Amino acid sequence: MSERIDGGSPLSACLFGVPGSHLNLGVGALRAATLGGLLTREPAAEVTVFDDGWGQRTGRAYVGGRPVPIGLAGARHSRRYHRPESYLNMRVSAALGGLGNSGIAKIDAADVVLDVSGGDSFSDIYGEHRFRTVSWPKRLTLLRRRPLVFLPQTYGPFKSTRVRAEAVSLVRGAAMAWARDPESYAALGELLGADLDPARHREGVDVAFGLEPREPDEPAHEQLATWFAAVPGPVVGINVSGLMVRAEGAAQFGLAADSGLVAQRLCERLLDESDARIVIVPHVRTPGGTDDDTAASERLHAALSARHGDRVMITPPGLDPHQAKWVIRQTTWFCGMRMHATIAALSSAVPAAILAYSLKARGVFASVGQQRHVADARELGDDDLLDALWRSWTSRAETAAELAERTPVAIRRAGEQMDEIVALARTEHANRSTAGAR
């Protein structure tokens, strides 16, 4: 067993709410930034990340650019009820004192259980099934009486009164609950009412503000670095959401604009009216999935490169969240549809705009004073949306000056909130060690 620097037993932690992080770079950014923050402060910590795999395995996190081993454990909705990864199996085991379930054993051993709900899934905006999925780990943690920490995320909105009541119960039971922006904190306050306790219920920033960039591996690094250095002048980053450009996604979120067409029109105008080059950055790669960015990104690249050749490129597959952030921080201005693609820009002090499909965008941009760069595709038609994005592009110098002051503050806050979370875990660890020595 590893030991802490002070000679004691290592702190133990579990992380939930980040399944599919190798496919969705936003979820991956939440996972990577959380692990990096935790392991920087507690290098010997025994960390288990619950994912959508099977069994218990060894994974890795990058801390200071170096790979560090972590544990992985499966946890999922599954009809294979005999499997220990099944939430129902875990629930029965938990009720029986944790008997025979390795996942429950990890929870029982944890000094703290961290849960981020994918950043924005503690809501029924994506349907009740998603909410039920992200609620399971929280329920199990509270059932086993372990300290539950909601990492900075959004709360709601809730259409169902039943779902809302369950959400209130889970948040009330948590040792600590963080909101990732002022609007999310207001929603948390509205959710809890008189039960809001400023000592436990805190306003912070998205943990991805603390994500470290890392150079891509070869040959992707050489390809990207050569393209960035080939020609002087501005580089625009574009992220197109496969979910938003699909008819089903537009209907689901009530979009007034054709976001895919607006993105193409924006790129064509940039290429025609400026000397900018464009790098397209897919952020979700789930081949054949309903929210895959790859096909939409490749269509945009094909449409633009037909006229503009190598002034347009698309990032190679296989980048991890650290590496995607490295790419985004090379840009002069970034326009995204995925929240964490734009957070990668804002946290690198790169001026950014977002084509938004929900309330969450305004709150996160407001955390660094950039809410005016939120173009709401639910409210604006194609022309108005394009105008809003163009204003963001043309005001990039002013925005860069603002972010030079505000981004370091947000990064510092990301570190301070992790300090508080680790302090909670250390206190619990010390209390358990003392109790065990009696």
Short mmCIF file of C-alpha atoms in Angstrom, two decimals:
data_model
loop_
_atom_site.label_atom_id
_atom_site.label_comp_id
_atom_site.label_asym_id
_atom_site.label_seq_id
_atom_site.Cartn_x
_atom_site.Cartn_y
_atom_site.Cartn_z
CA MET A 1 0.00 0.00 0.00
CA SER A 2 1.26 3.50 -0.80
CA GLU A 3 1.80 5.94 2.03
CA ARG A 4 1.43 9.64 2.45
CA ILE A 5 4.46 11.87 2.75
CA ASP A 6 3.72 12.24 6.49
CA GLY A 7 4.00 8.46 6.92
CA GLY A 8 0.30 7.80 7.44
CA SER A 9 -2.04 5.72 5.33
CA PRO A 10 -3.03 7.31 2.02
CA LEU A 11 -6.15 9.36 1.56
CA SER A 12 -8.82 7.57 -0.47
CA ALA A 13 -11.26 9.17 -2.91
CA CYS A 14 -13.87 8.14 -5.49
CA LEU A 15 -14.95 10.15 -8.51
CA PHE A 16 -18.32 9.72 -10.22
CA GLY A 17 -20.05 11.53 -13.07
CA VAL A 18 -17.41 11.27 -15.79
CA PRO A 19 -18.33 8.23 -17.94
CA GLY A 20 -17.26 8.21 -21.58
CA SER A 21 -14.46 10.69 -20.90
CA HIS A 22 -12.35 9.26 -23.74
CA LEU A 23 -15.14 10.12 -26.20
CA ASN A 24 -16.47 13.39 -24.78
CA LEU A 25 -13.59 15.80 -24.17
CA GLY A 26 -15.80 18.01 -21.99
CA VAL A 27 -16.43 15.15 -19.58
CA GLY A 28 -12.78 14.22 -19.97
CA ALA A 29 -11.75 17.75 -18.98
CA LEU A 30 -13.79 17.48 -15.78
CA ARG A 31 -12.17 14.16 -14.95
CA ALA A 32 -8.64 15.23 -15.81
CA ALA A 33 -8.81 18.57 -13.99
CA THR A 34 -10.30 16.98 -10.86
CA LEU A 35 -7.69 14.25 -10.74
CA GLY A 36 -4.89 16.69 -11.43
CA GLY A 37 -6.04 19.01 -8.65
CA LEU A 38 -6.48 16.19 -6.15
CA LEU A 39 -3.24 14.35 -6.91
CA THR A 40 -1.18 17.54 -6.94
CA ARG A 41 -2.26 18.09 -3.33
CA GLU A 42 -2.24 14.42 -2.27
CA PRO A 43 0.25 12.61 -4.53
CA ALA A 44 -0.16 9.30 -2.68
CA ALA A 45 -3.98 9.34 -2.71
CA GLU A 46 -5.71 6.16 -3.79
CA VAL A 47 -8.25 7.36 -6.34
CA THR A 48 -10.96 5.31 -8.03
CA VAL A 49 -12.78 6.74 -11.04
CA PHE A 50 -16.11 5.06 -11.73
CA ASP A 51 -16.73 4.80 -15.45
CA ASP A 52 -18.90 2.85 -17.88
CA GLY A 53 -16.42 0.01 -18.30
CA TRP A 54 -16.53 -3.48 -16.79
CA GLY A 55 -14.66 -4.66 -13.73
CA GLN A 56 -11.83 -2.98 -11.86
CA ARG A 57 -8.86 -1.86 -13.89
CA THR A 58 -5.85 0.45 -13.83
CA GLY A 59 -5.97 3.80 -15.60
CA ARG A 60 -3.90 6.96 -15.58
CA ALA A 61 -4.14 10.66 -15.00
CA TYR A 62 -1.68 13.35 -16.04
CA VAL A 63 -0.26 15.46 -13.23
CA GLY A 64 2.36 18.01 -14.19
CA GLY A 65 2.48 16.40 -17.61
CA ARG A 66 3.42 13.01 -16.17
CA PRO A 67 1.20 9.89 -16.16
CA VAL A 68 0.07 8.76 -12.70
CA PRO A 69 -1.74 5.45 -12.07
CA ILE A 70 -5.33 5.52 -10.81
CA GLY A 71 -8.00 2.89 -10.29
CA LEU A 72 -11.00 2.44 -12.58
CA ALA A 73 -14.23 0.70 -11.63
CA GLY A 74 -17.35 0.06 -13.68
CA ALA A 75 -20.72 1.43 -12.56
CA ARG A 76 -23.70 1.59 -14.88
CA HIS A 77 -27.37 1.02 -15.54
CA SER A 78 -27.35 -2.59 -16.68
CA ARG A 79 -29.84 -5.40 -17.01
CA ARG A 80 -27.05 -7.77 -16.02
CA TYR A 81 -28.18 -7.49 -12.43
CA HIS A 82 -25.76 -10.20 -11.34
CA ARG A 83 -22.83 -7.99 -12.33
CA PRO A 84 -21.21 -5.89 -9.57
CA GLU A 85 -21.19 -2.89 -11.94
CA SER A 86 -25.00 -2.80 -12.03
CA TYR A 87 -26.40 0.02 -9.93
CA LEU A 88 -29.18 -2.28 -8.76
CA ASN A 89 -26.63 -4.86 -7.63
CA MET A 90 -24.73 -2.09 -5.83
CA ARG A 91 -27.95 -0.89 -4.18
CA VAL A 92 -28.83 -4.34 -2.86
CA SER A 93 -25.28 -4.87 -1.67
CA ALA A 94 -25.28 -1.48 0.06
CA ALA A 95 -28.49 -2.36 1.89
CA LEU A 96 -26.83 -5.58 3.07
CA GLY A 97 -23.80 -3.80 4.47
CA GLY A 98 -21.75 -3.77 1.26
CA LEU A 99 -21.54 -7.53 1.09
CA GLY A 100 -19.85 -8.87 -2.02
CA ASN A 101 -19.70 -5.74 -4.19
CA SER A 102 -16.27 -4.34 -5.03
CA GLY A 103 -17.67 -0.95 -6.05
CA ILE A 104 -19.45 -0.49 -2.73
CA ALA A 105 -16.20 -1.52 -1.02
CA LYS A 106 -14.44 1.37 -2.78
CA ILE A 107 -17.14 3.80 -1.63
CA ASP A 108 -16.93 2.49 1.92
CA ALA A 109 -13.16 2.99 1.93
CA ALA A 110 -13.36 6.54 0.57
CA ASP A 111 -12.62 9.58 2.70
CA VAL A 112 -14.59 11.59 0.16
CA VAL A 113 -16.79 10.81 -2.85
CA LEU A 114 -16.65 13.47 -5.56
CA ASP A 115 -19.45 13.73 -8.11
CA VAL A 116 -19.71 16.14 -11.04
CA SER A 117 -22.80 14.85 -12.94
CA GLY A 118 -21.09 15.54 -16.25
CA GLY A 119 -21.15 19.24 -15.36
CA ASP A 120 -24.75 19.87 -16.38
CA SER A 121 -26.68 16.61 -16.03
CA PHE A 122 -28.12 17.20 -12.55
CA SER A 123 -31.30 18.19 -14.37
CA ASP A 124 -34.02 16.61 -16.44
CA ILE A 125 -33.18 18.80 -19.46
CA TYR A 126 -31.76 15.63 -21.09
CA GLY A 127 -34.60 13.44 -19.84
CA GLU A 128 -35.33 11.63 -16.59
CA HIS A 129 -33.20 8.61 -17.52
CA ARG A 130 -30.04 10.75 -17.54
CA PHE A 131 -30.98 12.26 -14.20
CA ARG A 132 -31.57 8.82 -12.71
CA THR A 133 -28.19 7.67 -13.96
CA VAL A 134 -26.30 10.57 -12.36
CA SER A 135 -28.34 10.24 -9.15
CA TRP A 136 -27.45 6.62 -8.45
CA PRO A 137 -23.89 7.27 -7.16
CA LYS A 138 -25.11 10.06 -4.91
CA ARG A 139 -27.81 7.86 -3.41
CA LEU A 140 -25.34 5.02 -2.80
CA THR A 141 -22.83 7.36 -1.19
CA LEU A 142 -25.40 8.78 1.21
CA LEU A 143 -26.72 5.30 1.97
CA ARG A 144 -23.21 4.23 2.97
CA ARG A 145 -22.79 7.44 5.01
CA ARG A 146 -19.72 8.67 3.19
CA PRO A 147 -19.02 12.41 2.64
CA LEU A 148 -20.49 13.40 -0.73
CA VAL A 149 -19.18 16.47 -2.55
CA PHE A 150 -20.99 17.91 -5.54
CA LEU A 151 -18.13 19.32 -7.60
CA PRO A 152 -18.86 22.67 -9.31
CA GLN A 153 -21.77 22.09 -11.70
CA THR A 154 -25.17 23.44 -12.69
CA TYR A 155 -28.38 22.63 -10.81
CA GLY A 156 -31.55 22.20 -12.83
CA PRO A 157 -33.66 23.24 -14.52
CA PHE A 158 -36.29 20.69 -13.48
CA LYS A 159 -39.56 20.18 -15.34
CA SER A 160 -40.72 17.31 -13.13
CA THR A 161 -41.69 18.08 -9.52
CA ARG A 162 -40.79 14.49 -8.61
CA VAL A 163 -37.28 14.84 -10.02
CA ARG A 164 -36.88 18.20 -8.33
CA ALA A 165 -37.83 16.74 -4.94
CA GLU A 166 -35.26 13.98 -5.37
CA ALA A 167 -32.62 16.55 -6.33
CA VAL A 168 -33.35 18.55 -3.18
CA SER A 169 -32.98 15.44 -1.01
CA LEU A 170 -29.61 14.55 -2.54
CA VAL A 171 -28.16 18.05 -2.22
CA ARG A 172 -29.35 18.33 1.38
CA GLY A 173 -27.50 15.14 2.22
CA ALA A 174 -24.19 16.24 0.72
CA ALA A 175 -21.25 17.33 2.86
CA MET A 176 -20.54 20.08 0.33
CA ALA A 177 -22.16 21.30 -2.89
CA TRP A 178 -20.46 23.70 -5.30
CA ALA A 179 -22.05 25.68 -8.11
CA ARG A 180 -19.85 26.61 -11.04
CA ASP A 181 -21.06 30.17 -11.65
CA PRO A 182 -23.26 32.90 -10.14
CA GLU A 183 -26.42 31.80 -11.96
CA SER A 184 -25.89 28.18 -10.95
CA TYR A 185 -25.46 29.27 -7.35
CA ALA A 186 -28.70 31.22 -7.53
CA ALA A 187 -30.38 28.05 -8.85
CA LEU A 188 -28.86 26.07 -5.97
CA GLY A 189 -30.21 28.62 -3.52
CA GLU A 190 -33.65 28.47 -5.09
CA LEU A 191 -33.53 24.67 -4.94
CA LEU A 192 -32.63 24.54 -1.24
CA GLY A 193 -34.52 27.57 0.03
CA ALA A 194 -34.08 27.99 3.79
CA ASP A 195 -31.74 24.97 3.85
CA LEU A 196 -29.01 26.86 1.96
CA ASP A 197 -25.94 26.84 4.18
CA PRO A 198 -23.11 29.08 2.92
CA ALA A 199 -20.61 26.95 4.83
CA ARG A 200 -21.50 23.88 2.74
CA HIS A 201 -23.13 25.34 -0.36
CA ARG A 202 -20.56 27.33 -2.26
CA GLU A 203 -20.10 29.29 -5.46
CA GLY A 204 -17.00 28.32 -7.41
CA VAL A 205 -15.88 27.90 -11.01
CA ASP A 206 -15.90 24.95 -13.37
CA VAL A 207 -13.04 22.63 -12.40
CA ALA A 208 -11.84 22.64 -16.04
CA PHE A 209 -10.48 26.15 -15.49
CA GLY A 210 -7.64 24.31 -13.75
CA LEU A 211 -6.99 21.82 -16.56
CA GLU A 212 -3.35 21.65 -17.66
CA PRO A 213 -2.64 21.88 -21.40
CA ARG A 214 -0.30 19.23 -22.82
CA GLU A 215 1.34 18.94 -26.22
CA PRO A 216 -0.18 16.29 -28.49
CA ASP A 217 1.77 13.13 -29.10
CA GLU A 218 3.53 12.57 -32.40
CA PRO A 219 2.73 12.65 -35.25
CA ALA A 220 -0.22 14.90 -34.35
CA HIS A 221 2.02 17.46 -32.65
CA GLU A 222 4.23 17.96 -35.71
CA GLN A 223 1.20 18.21 -37.98
CA LEU A 224 -0.48 20.83 -35.80
CA ALA A 225 2.64 22.81 -34.90
CA THR A 226 3.70 22.99 -38.56
CA TRP A 227 0.27 24.25 -39.62
CA PHE A 228 0.10 26.87 -36.84
CA ALA A 229 3.58 28.18 -37.70
CA ALA A 230 3.21 28.11 -41.49
CA VAL A 231 1.61 31.53 -41.98
CA PRO A 232 1.48 34.61 -39.72
CA GLY A 233 -1.88 36.06 -38.80
CA PRO A 234 -4.89 35.15 -36.68
CA VAL A 235 -6.15 31.59 -36.22
CA VAL A 236 -9.81 31.01 -35.42
CA GLY A 237 -10.93 27.88 -33.63
CA ILE A 238 -14.36 26.46 -34.43
CA ASN A 239 -16.24 23.72 -32.59
CA VAL A 240 -19.42 22.32 -34.14
CA SER A 241 -21.75 20.22 -32.01
CA GLY A 242 -23.16 17.19 -33.78
CA LEU A 243 -26.06 17.30 -31.33
CA MET A 244 -27.07 20.88 -32.15
CA VAL A 245 -26.83 20.55 -35.93
CA ARG A 246 -29.09 17.49 -36.06
CA ALA A 247 -32.79 18.10 -36.57
CA GLU A 248 -33.54 16.03 -33.47
CA GLY A 249 -31.22 18.16 -31.34
CA ALA A 250 -32.64 21.41 -32.68
CA ALA A 251 -36.14 20.21 -31.82
CA GLN A 252 -35.08 18.94 -28.38
CA PHE A 253 -33.64 22.29 -27.34
CA GLY A 254 -36.06 24.50 -29.25
CA LEU A 255 -33.44 26.16 -31.41
CA ALA A 256 -34.54 29.08 -33.55
CA ALA A 257 -31.40 29.02 -35.69
CA ASP A 258 -29.72 26.50 -37.97
CA SER A 259 -26.49 26.40 -36.00
CA GLY A 260 -24.61 24.33 -38.56
CA LEU A 261 -25.43 26.80 -41.34
CA VAL A 262 -24.52 29.75 -39.11
CA ALA A 263 -21.14 28.18 -38.34
CA GLN A 264 -20.44 27.72 -42.05
CA ARG A 265 -21.51 31.27 -42.88
CA LEU A 266 -19.30 32.61 -40.09
CA CYS A 267 -16.30 30.68 -41.37
CA GLU A 268 -16.86 31.76 -44.96
CA ARG A 269 -17.07 35.39 -43.88
CA LEU A 270 -13.90 35.09 -41.81
CA LEU A 271 -12.04 33.54 -44.72
CA ASP A 272 -13.37 36.08 -47.24
CA GLU A 273 -13.00 39.25 -45.16
CA SER A 274 -9.86 38.57 -43.12
CA ASP A 275 -6.54 36.79 -43.34
CA ALA A 276 -7.60 34.36 -40.60
CA ARG A 277 -7.11 30.63 -40.88
CA ILE A 278 -9.50 28.18 -39.24
CA VAL A 279 -8.91 25.08 -37.16
CA ILE A 280 -11.99 22.92 -36.54
CA VAL A 281 -11.94 21.16 -33.14
CA PRO A 282 -14.39 18.27 -32.62
CA HIS A 283 -15.02 17.82 -28.90
CA VAL A 284 -17.20 14.69 -28.91
CA ARG A 285 -16.15 11.70 -30.99
CA THR A 286 -18.73 8.94 -30.74
CA PRO A 287 -18.87 7.41 -34.23
CA GLY A 288 -22.50 6.80 -35.13
CA GLY A 289 -23.69 8.45 -31.91
CA THR A 290 -26.43 11.06 -31.88
CA ASP A 291 -24.12 13.71 -30.43
CA ASP A 292 -20.95 12.94 -32.43
CA ASP A 293 -19.11 16.05 -33.65
CA THR A 294 -16.96 14.24 -36.20
CA ALA A 295 -19.35 14.07 -39.15
CA ALA A 296 -20.50 17.68 -38.73
CA SER A 297 -16.90 18.85 -38.44
CA GLU A 298 -15.83 16.92 -41.52
CA ARG A 299 -18.74 18.35 -43.53
CA LEU A 300 -17.72 21.86 -42.52
CA HIS A 301 -14.09 21.18 -43.37
CA ALA A 302 -14.99 19.78 -46.79
CA ALA A 303 -17.22 22.77 -47.60
CA LEU A 304 -14.55 25.31 -46.63
CA SER A 305 -11.42 23.60 -47.93
CA ALA A 306 -12.95 23.26 -51.40
CA ARG A 307 -12.41 27.03 -51.82
CA HIS A 308 -9.79 27.85 -49.24
CA GLY A 309 -7.49 24.83 -49.23
CA ASP A 310 -5.05 24.58 -46.36
CA ARG A 311 -6.29 27.75 -44.70
CA VAL A 312 -8.65 25.30 -42.99
CA MET A 313 -7.73 22.19 -41.02
CA ILE A 314 -9.42 19.77 -38.67
CA THR A 315 -7.68 18.39 -35.60
CA PRO A 316 -6.55 14.78 -35.83
CA PRO A 317 -8.41 12.13 -33.81
CA GLY A 318 -7.02 10.81 -30.57
CA LEU A 319 -6.41 14.05 -28.69
CA ASP A 320 -7.10 13.93 -24.97
CA PRO A 321 -8.59 16.91 -23.06
CA HIS A 322 -5.15 18.30 -22.15
CA GLN A 323 -4.08 18.15 -25.79
CA ALA A 324 -7.29 19.66 -27.13
CA LYS A 325 -6.76 22.57 -24.74
CA TRP A 326 -3.22 22.96 -26.09
CA VAL A 327 -4.70 23.34 -29.58
CA ILE A 328 -7.37 25.81 -28.47
CA ARG A 329 -4.92 28.00 -26.61
CA GLN A 330 -3.01 28.51 -29.90
CA THR A 331 -6.00 30.31 -31.40
CA THR A 332 -6.68 34.04 -31.55
CA TRP A 333 -10.43 33.71 -31.11
CA PHE A 334 -12.60 30.67 -30.52
CA CYS A 335 -16.24 29.97 -31.34
CA GLY A 336 -17.80 26.85 -29.91
CA MET A 337 -21.05 25.04 -29.38
CA ARG A 338 -19.68 22.71 -26.69
CA MET A 339 -19.39 24.34 -23.27
CA HIS A 340 -16.04 22.81 -22.34
CA ALA A 341 -14.50 23.65 -25.68
CA THR A 342 -15.16 27.30 -24.87
CA ILE A 343 -13.97 26.85 -21.27
CA ALA A 344 -10.67 25.59 -22.70
CA ALA A 345 -10.45 28.93 -24.51
CA LEU A 346 -11.55 31.17 -21.64
CA SER A 347 -9.22 29.41 -19.19
CA SER A 348 -6.36 30.06 -21.65
CA ALA A 349 -7.32 33.78 -21.87
CA VAL A 350 -8.40 33.26 -25.49
CA PRO A 351 -11.41 35.43 -26.48
CA ALA A 352 -14.38 33.19 -27.13
CA ALA A 353 -18.04 33.11 -28.10
CA ILE A 354 -20.57 30.33 -27.79
CA LEU A 355 -23.64 29.29 -29.76
CA ALA A 356 -25.71 28.35 -26.75
CA TYR A 357 -28.59 25.91 -26.43
CA SER A 358 -29.24 26.26 -22.68
CA LEU A 359 -28.95 28.61 -19.71
CA LYS A 360 -25.68 27.06 -18.55
CA ALA A 361 -23.59 28.99 -21.07
CA ARG A 362 -24.47 32.43 -19.76
CA GLY A 363 -23.56 31.55 -16.20
CA VAL A 364 -20.18 30.05 -17.06
CA PHE A 365 -19.25 32.96 -19.33
CA ALA A 366 -20.37 35.37 -16.59
CA SER A 367 -17.83 33.80 -14.23
CA VAL A 368 -15.15 35.65 -16.23
CA GLY A 369 -17.30 38.63 -17.24
CA GLN A 370 -17.95 37.42 -20.80
CA GLN A 371 -21.72 36.92 -20.87
CA ARG A 372 -22.07 39.34 -23.78
CA HIS A 373 -20.35 36.72 -25.95
CA VAL A 374 -23.16 34.21 -25.45
CA ALA A 375 -25.27 33.94 -28.61
CA ASP A 376 -28.43 32.05 -27.71
CA ALA A 377 -29.54 29.83 -30.60
CA ARG A 378 -32.93 29.38 -28.91
CA GLU A 379 -33.71 33.09 -29.20
CA LEU A 380 -31.80 34.38 -32.22
CA GLY A 381 -32.43 33.54 -35.86
CA ASP A 382 -29.62 32.84 -38.31
CA ASP A 383 -28.80 36.44 -39.24
CA ASP A 384 -28.93 37.78 -35.69
CA LEU A 385 -26.83 34.88 -34.44
CA LEU A 386 -24.22 35.51 -37.12
CA ASP A 387 -24.15 39.23 -36.26
CA ALA A 388 -23.60 38.45 -32.57
CA LEU A 389 -20.69 36.15 -33.35
CA TRP A 390 -19.15 38.65 -35.74
CA ARG A 391 -19.28 41.36 -33.05
CA SER A 392 -17.46 38.98 -30.72
CA TRP A 393 -14.76 38.40 -33.35
CA THR A 394 -14.27 42.09 -34.07
CA SER A 395 -14.03 42.97 -30.36
CA ARG A 396 -11.44 40.28 -29.61
CA ALA A 397 -8.69 42.74 -28.66
CA GLU A 398 -10.86 44.28 -25.95
CA THR A 399 -11.90 40.83 -24.78
CA ALA A 400 -8.29 39.63 -24.63
CA ALA A 401 -7.41 42.55 -22.33
CA GLU A 402 -10.31 41.66 -20.04
CA LEU A 403 -9.40 37.98 -19.91
CA ALA A 404 -5.77 38.83 -19.13
CA GLU A 405 -7.11 40.13 -15.81
CA ARG A 406 -10.03 37.81 -15.17
CA THR A 407 -8.74 34.39 -16.25
CA PRO A 408 -5.98 34.24 -13.60
CA VAL A 409 -8.63 35.01 -10.96
CA ALA A 410 -10.80 32.11 -12.17
CA ILE A 411 -7.82 29.74 -12.23
CA ARG A 412 -6.90 30.78 -8.71
CA ARG A 413 -10.48 30.17 -7.58
CA ALA A 414 -10.36 26.70 -9.14
CA GLY A 415 -7.31 25.98 -7.01
CA GLU A 416 -8.83 27.42 -3.85
CA GLN A 417 -12.00 25.35 -4.15
CA MET A 418 -9.92 22.22 -4.59
CA ASP A 419 -7.97 23.22 -1.47
CA GLU A 420 -11.25 23.27 0.47
CA ILE A 421 -12.42 19.95 -0.93
CA VAL A 422 -9.12 18.25 -0.11
CA ALA A 423 -9.20 19.79 3.37
CA LEU A 424 -12.61 18.16 3.91
CA ALA A 425 -11.20 14.80 2.80
CA ARG A 426 -8.16 15.19 5.04
CA THR A 427 -10.35 15.94 8.05
CA GLU A 428 -12.47 12.86 7.40
CA HIS A 429 -9.33 10.78 6.90
CA ALA A 430 -7.89 11.98 10.20
CA ASN A 431 -11.15 11.31 12.02
CA ARG A 432 -11.34 7.77 10.66
CA SER A 433 -7.71 7.09 11.48
CA THR A 434 -8.24 8.30 15.03
CA ALA A 435 -11.37 6.19 15.42
CA GLY A 436 -9.59 3.15 14.05
CA ALA A 437 -6.73 3.55 16.53
CA ARG A 438 -9.04 3.42 19.54
#
